[in-house]
């Protein structure tokens, strides 16, 4: 049996119990006294620290020493009527503030105080004004401004929940400049200390922050900002903006930029916020901007001034993926005033480093870009530009445009005498684009295809610099393997002979544009080769009197060939209309060619200098119709169709051989004598001419232009002729010789009867030879006419009819008996020659001189005295222009 405990052994238990009761009592007393003391102390501390300019009211304060917690409720912070410039003017209401897990021992030692959580619930903040003057603590970090000289606070969780705020710099009665209906801000592991500030893994002392903002509004720079929701979670590396809107205020200042932005969603993921704060390096995984709608008005003078750019703060930027979807942009006041619908942008592996040069393996700081635009408009150099769509893929190396429309400036707009472009372009496709080279100002691609362009191009009055020099402002070099134009329409303006091209098809290969290519002798207009085919090509010639056209044009620089098919030169007026418009006699000439072929053409000289150097020209089946009217004064201007005019040409023409094949000439003439029209034809013309050149290396007195031709007068009498002409002789000296026959003289009646009232009644030419020399003064030569039975008759015109009047019959009989010799050789067998002599009239072409020489020689050969024969050959009809006729 055990012994019973003694009273001494139980005494210590009672002592221990008593001490606990005493301590509990003291704790209860302290608890009851501590809460009011802390409440008063906290209110007094605020008043003291603010020098009486702020008053804090605490509705209730409860502490728990066992839980190391403090709870405050009903907090009200109010400013005095006047607040110093060094303090902001703020009103604060907090429903509840809970602080738990306070490290009391560390608090007593003023070290880094651990706290489990700090939670402010249902706070309302009104900022009426900000501090105007900085204090000595303004620039200090937060951990150096802690109360009680604490070394720091280590807060496990910090929360600012159900918070509302207004920023009203105009006072409590003014509308707020910024406000939000609710904000929830929380931080994990918030270490407010020197170590926390230096920790590169922390952002604002915390391992992670999370902000949920709802229904926020603000005003700044004449604009109002509204955000339906904003989420920032640094631990989740996420920023998301929902339903953001920026709108200009009606009272915005003049000249201030105006922005209207609707942003349904912006989502940024993978953001390394700590690196952004400590290292000024932006790193994120993706940025998504959904359906942004931007309308902006820029001021007339938009100067950046001394404003700093993002590179002043940001050392580098790394973004794995950027996406803009369904955007709309409209900007006015900018150079182009663009309007863009359906904006789609995708960029991958974007990297920017403000220190290093751009990476040659990236394209405008990204590995790849995908850009798409929907219906868009812009203004470029006063031209309205519209397009249906645009797509760019740097990874695929493609760029396409659809439904491009460029409209020229309206009358009175744009630079006077400047460039004008009117373009309809259904499709433009670029393939093989090297976008990496493009950022080095080197444009390089494989193919460029323009489909069915319709361009009306008016060049500027002042000729621009070479194309490579214009392009050098933006690109140092351009390379294109192939350029194709399919079924284009092209019309030039402003030029006097502005051409129009239909169904234009072009293929250019190995194009290079820079200064070196401009001087490369192996390139023609920057390309190694051009192949061109067109439909109808037309242009005014000597406007407004003629229109020239070709049904088809074929150009091949590799083959050195240029071919015009079915050419036509068509007058726009009748012969008398030409006279009336010009004020003097001018024939209406119509020229039709089946084909004009230029072989061996040196395109380099043609493009750069306008020189025509080639091996052979073939004119196939030319048909020339010359309609003239003798009513009107003689042309007062010097004729350009003269051998000596070759000296005055500003370009070189060098044609070793010119062939005219199966040509026909039809001439009609209405003289003042009768209203009847005379006709004369030259048929089956075939000729070959050599050394048609004004190049002094080829055209010499020893090697002049030579040629021979054969034709038929009135399709009855054969004519063979040869010519020798030194084209660089300033005196225009040349020789032409040949032979007619056989043929009847009556074949000339179709021209002589209605225009000269002279009829060849009988007579036949067996052979007529001539040898004529001509120069600027006139022509001389000899004619050998062999004919028989020649008789002429002079006619009269009366009552709209050509008649054989009695007087004319008498005169005709006298002329045939006294003047005209009816045969040659004469009856004694002597062959009489005729003298060809005629004075040159510089207002007439060289062909008129040839005709005058032949006529004078023929008249003299048949018996007309030389002086009279010369006078008859030089006679020209000249009469007043008819009145009462419309031009």
mmCIF file of N, CA, C and O in Angstrom, residues 311-355:
data_model
loop_
_atom_site.group_PDB
_atom_site.id
_atom_site.type_symbol
_atom_site.label_atom_id
_atom_site.label_comp_id
_atom_site.label_asym_id
_atom_site.label_seq_id
_atom_site.Cartn_x
_atom_site.Cartn_y
_atom_site.Cartn_z
ATOM 1 N N UNK A 311 12.704 53.817 -75.353
ATOM 2 C CA UNK A 311 14.060 53.287 -75.242
ATOM 3 C C UNK A 311 14.871 53.972 -74.146
ATOM 4 O O UNK A 311 15.898 53.446 -73.728
ATOM 5 N N UNK A 312 14.398 55.141 -73.666
ATOM 6 C CA UNK A 312 15.095 55.792 -72.564
ATOM 7 C C UNK A 312 14.884 55.048 -71.252
ATOM 8 O O UNK A 312 15.640 55.236 -70.294
ATOM 9 N N UNK A 313 13.843 54.242 -71.187
ATOM 10 C CA UNK A 313 13.546 53.500 -69.963
ATOM 11 C C UNK A 313 13.686 51.989 -70.158
ATOM 12 O O UNK A 313 13.977 51.262 -69.212
ATOM 13 N N UNK A 314 13.487 51.516 -71.371
ATOM 14 C CA UNK A 314 13.441 50.087 -71.634
ATOM 15 C C UNK A 314 14.727 49.651 -72.320
ATOM 16 O O UNK A 314 15.060 50.124 -73.400
ATOM 17 N N UNK A 315 15.438 48.730 -71.673
ATOM 18 C CA UNK A 315 16.690 48.251 -72.256
ATOM 19 C C UNK A 315 16.456 47.194 -73.325
ATOM 20 O O UNK A 315 17.198 47.130 -74.306
ATOM 21 N N UNK A 316 15.462 46.362 -73.125
ATOM 22 C CA UNK A 316 15.189 45.320 -74.111
ATOM 23 C C UNK A 316 13.734 44.915 -74.022
ATOM 24 O O UNK A 316 13.050 45.162 -73.024
ATOM 25 N N UNK A 317 13.279 44.287 -75.101
ATOM 26 C CA UNK A 317 11.906 43.785 -75.169
ATOM 27 C C UNK A 317 11.936 42.414 -75.820
ATOM 28 O O UNK A 317 12.539 42.239 -76.875
ATOM 29 N N UNK A 318 11.293 41.443 -75.155
ATOM 30 C CA UNK A 318 11.158 40.099 -75.701
ATOM 31 C C UNK A 318 9.707 39.670 -75.559
ATOM 32 O O UNK A 318 9.181 39.592 -74.431
ATOM 33 N N UNK A 319 9.083 39.410 -76.699
ATOM 34 C CA UNK A 319 7.684 38.990 -76.722
ATOM 35 C C UNK A 319 7.577 37.807 -77.671
ATOM 36 O O UNK A 319 7.901 37.923 -78.853
ATOM 37 N N UNK A 320 7.137 36.663 -77.123
ATOM 38 C CA UNK A 320 7.082 35.456 -77.943
ATOM 39 C C UNK A 320 6.050 35.570 -79.056
ATOM 40 O O UNK A 320 6.284 35.105 -80.169
ATOM 41 N N UNK A 321 4.916 36.208 -78.764
ATOM 42 C CA UNK A 321 3.868 36.280 -79.789
ATOM 43 C C UNK A 321 3.034 37.536 -79.581
ATOM 44 O O UNK A 321 2.629 37.848 -78.453
ATOM 45 N N UNK A 322 2.767 38.221 -80.680
ATOM 46 C CA UNK A 322 1.899 39.398 -80.678
ATOM 47 C C UNK A 322 0.775 39.148 -81.667
ATOM 48 O O UNK A 322 1.004 38.709 -82.794
ATOM 49 N N UNK A 323 -0.454 39.452 -81.240
ATOM 50 C CA UNK A 323 -1.600 39.269 -82.130
ATOM 51 C C UNK A 323 -2.565 40.435 -81.964
ATOM 52 O O UNK A 323 -2.924 40.796 -80.842
ATOM 53 N N UNK A 324 -2.926 41.030 -83.099
ATOM 54 C CA UNK A 324 -3.982 42.045 -83.149
ATOM 55 C C UNK A 324 -5.052 41.497 -84.079
ATOM 56 O O UNK A 324 -4.764 41.139 -85.225
ATOM 57 N N UNK A 325 -6.282 41.427 -83.576
ATOM 58 C CA UNK A 325 -7.350 40.789 -84.345
ATOM 59 C C UNK A 325 -8.527 41.732 -84.532
ATOM 60 O O UNK A 325 -8.994 42.341 -83.571
ATOM 61 N N UNK A 326 -8.968 41.827 -85.788
ATOM 62 C CA UNK A 326 -10.184 42.573 -86.095
ATOM 63 C C UNK A 326 -10.117 44.044 -85.751
ATOM 64 O O UNK A 326 -11.081 44.616 -85.252
ATOM 65 N N UNK A 327 -8.983 44.681 -86.023
ATOM 66 C CA UNK A 327 -8.813 46.075 -85.648
ATOM 67 C C UNK A 327 -9.385 47.050 -86.666
ATOM 68 O O UNK A 327 -9.610 46.725 -87.835
ATOM 69 N N UNK A 328 -9.615 48.259 -86.195
ATOM 70 C CA UNK A 328 -10.047 49.372 -87.048
ATOM 71 C C UNK A 328 -9.240 50.583 -86.643
ATOM 72 O O UNK A 328 -9.094 50.896 -85.447
ATOM 73 N N UNK A 329 -8.690 51.299 -87.648
ATOM 74 C CA UNK A 329 -7.869 52.480 -87.389
ATOM 75 C C UNK A 329 -8.294 53.582 -88.349
ATOM 76 O O UNK A 329 -8.418 53.347 -89.561
ATOM 77 N N UNK A 330 -8.520 54.767 -87.806
ATOM 78 C CA UNK A 330 -8.805 55.938 -88.637
ATOM 79 C C UNK A 330 -8.067 57.124 -88.022
ATOM 80 O O UNK A 330 -8.307 57.489 -86.871
ATOM 81 N N UNK A 331 -7.137 57.693 -88.782
ATOM 82 C CA UNK A 331 -6.304 58.797 -88.300
ATOM 83 C C UNK A 331 -6.465 59.964 -89.256
ATOM 84 O O UNK A 331 -6.319 59.806 -90.480
ATOM 85 N N UNK A 332 -6.753 61.129 -88.720
ATOM 86 C CA UNK A 332 -6.793 62.355 -89.518
ATOM 87 C C UNK A 332 -5.755 63.323 -88.967
ATOM 88 O O UNK A 332 -5.442 63.304 -87.776
ATOM 89 N N UNK A 333 -5.253 64.154 -89.851
ATOM 90 C CA UNK A 333 -4.202 65.088 -89.454
ATOM 91 C C UNK A 333 -2.817 64.551 -89.731
ATOM 92 O O UNK A 333 -1.843 65.292 -89.689
ATOM 93 N N UNK A 334 -2.711 63.238 -90.029
ATOM 94 C CA UNK A 334 -1.426 62.657 -90.385
ATOM 95 C C UNK A 334 -1.175 62.863 -91.874
ATOM 96 O O UNK A 334 -2.036 63.319 -92.615
ATOM 97 N N UNK A 335 0.023 62.487 -92.310
ATOM 98 C CA UNK A 335 0.371 62.689 -93.717
ATOM 99 C C UNK A 335 -0.533 61.882 -94.639
ATOM 100 O O UNK A 335 -0.906 62.330 -95.715
ATOM 101 N N UNK A 336 -0.899 60.671 -94.222
ATOM 102 C CA UNK A 336 -1.686 59.802 -95.097
ATOM 103 C C UNK A 336 -3.152 59.731 -94.713
ATOM 104 O O UNK A 336 -3.966 59.272 -95.512
ATOM 105 N N UNK A 337 -3.535 60.165 -93.503
ATOM 106 C CA UNK A 337 -4.919 60.076 -93.030
ATOM 107 C C UNK A 337 -5.500 58.684 -93.294
ATOM 108 O O UNK A 337 -6.511 58.532 -93.987
ATOM 109 N N UNK A 338 -4.878 57.622 -92.753
ATOM 110 C CA UNK A 338 -5.334 56.276 -93.107
ATOM 111 C C UNK A 338 -6.630 55.880 -92.405
ATOM 112 O O UNK A 338 -6.925 56.332 -91.298
ATOM 113 N N UNK A 339 -7.383 55.033 -93.073
ATOM 114 C CA UNK A 339 -8.537 54.358 -92.486
ATOM 115 C C UNK A 339 -8.391 52.882 -92.819
ATOM 116 O O UNK A 339 -8.310 52.505 -93.993
ATOM 117 N N UNK A 340 -8.352 52.030 -91.776
ATOM 118 C CA UNK A 340 -8.082 50.612 -91.957
ATOM 119 C C UNK A 340 -9.186 49.809 -91.294
ATOM 120 O O UNK A 340 -9.494 50.022 -90.109
ATOM 121 N N UNK A 341 -9.763 48.896 -92.050
ATOM 122 C CA UNK A 341 -10.731 47.943 -91.509
ATOM 123 C C UNK A 341 -10.092 46.558 -91.481
ATOM 124 O O UNK A 341 -9.261 46.217 -92.318
ATOM 125 N N UNK A 342 -10.527 45.753 -90.529
ATOM 126 C CA UNK A 342 -10.085 44.354 -90.495
ATOM 127 C C UNK A 342 -8.600 44.192 -90.309
ATOM 128 O O UNK A 342 -7.973 43.344 -90.955
ATOM 129 N N UNK A 343 -7.998 44.965 -89.404
ATOM 130 C CA UNK A 343 -6.559 44.878 -89.151
ATOM 131 C C UNK A 343 -6.234 43.583 -88.412
ATOM 132 O O UNK A 343 -6.796 43.293 -87.356
ATOM 133 N N UNK A 344 -5.326 42.805 -88.994
ATOM 134 C CA UNK A 344 -4.860 41.561 -88.379
ATOM 135 C C UNK A 344 -3.336 41.570 -88.405
ATOM 136 O O UNK A 344 -2.734 41.700 -89.467
ATOM 137 N N UNK A 345 -2.723 41.436 -87.219
ATOM 138 C CA UNK A 345 -1.265 41.428 -87.123
ATOM 139 C C UNK A 345 -0.845 40.281 -86.223
ATOM 140 O O UNK A 345 -1.428 40.083 -85.144
ATOM 141 N N UNK A 346 0.144 39.532 -86.646
ATOM 142 C CA UNK A 346 0.721 38.471 -85.821
ATOM 143 C C UNK A 346 2.233 38.525 -85.965
ATOM 144 O O UNK A 346 2.763 38.486 -87.078
ATOM 145 N N UNK A 347 2.912 38.657 -84.828
ATOM 146 C CA UNK A 347 4.363 38.669 -84.819
ATOM 147 C C UNK A 347 4.888 37.624 -83.862
ATOM 148 O O UNK A 347 4.318 37.413 -82.784
ATOM 149 N N UNK A 348 5.947 36.929 -84.224
ATOM 150 C CA UNK A 348 6.507 35.881 -83.384
ATOM 151 C C UNK A 348 7.961 36.190 -83.062
ATOM 152 O O UNK A 348 8.698 36.734 -83.886
ATOM 153 N N UNK A 349 8.332 35.824 -81.816
ATOM 154 C CA UNK A 349 9.719 35.977 -81.354
ATOM 155 C C UNK A 349 10.227 37.396 -81.571
ATOM 156 O O UNK A 349 11.252 37.625 -82.207
ATOM 157 N N UNK A 350 9.507 38.363 -81.003
ATOM 158 C CA UNK A 350 9.881 39.764 -81.148
ATOM 159 C C UNK A 350 10.971 40.094 -80.136
ATOM 160 O O UNK A 350 10.820 39.833 -78.940
ATOM 161 N N UNK A 351 12.043 40.666 -80.609
ATOM 162 C CA UNK A 351 13.148 41.043 -79.721
ATOM 163 C C UNK A 351 13.682 42.407 -80.144
ATOM 164 O O UNK A 351 13.964 42.645 -81.315
ATOM 165 N N UNK A 352 13.791 43.270 -79.125
ATOM 166 C CA UNK A 352 14.356 44.594 -79.360
ATOM 167 C C UNK A 352 15.362 44.879 -78.259
ATOM 168 O O UNK A 352 15.095 44.678 -77.069
ATOM 169 N N UNK A 353 16.525 45.329 -78.651
ATOM 170 C CA UNK A 353 17.580 45.682 -77.716
ATOM 171 C C UNK A 353 18.039 47.091 -78.052
ATOM 172 O O UNK A 353 18.509 47.352 -79.161
ATOM 173 N N UNK A 354 17.886 48.005 -77.103
ATOM 174 C CA UNK A 354 18.222 49.405 -77.367
ATOM 175 C C UNK A 354 19.717 49.634 -77.487
ATOM 176 O O UNK A 354 20.149 50.669 -77.969
ATOM 177 N N UNK A 355 20.524 48.650 -77.069
ATOM 178 C CA UNK A 355 21.976 48.810 -77.115
ATOM 179 C C UNK A 355 22.551 48.249 -78.411
ATOM 180 O O UNK A 355 23.333 48.889 -79.109
#
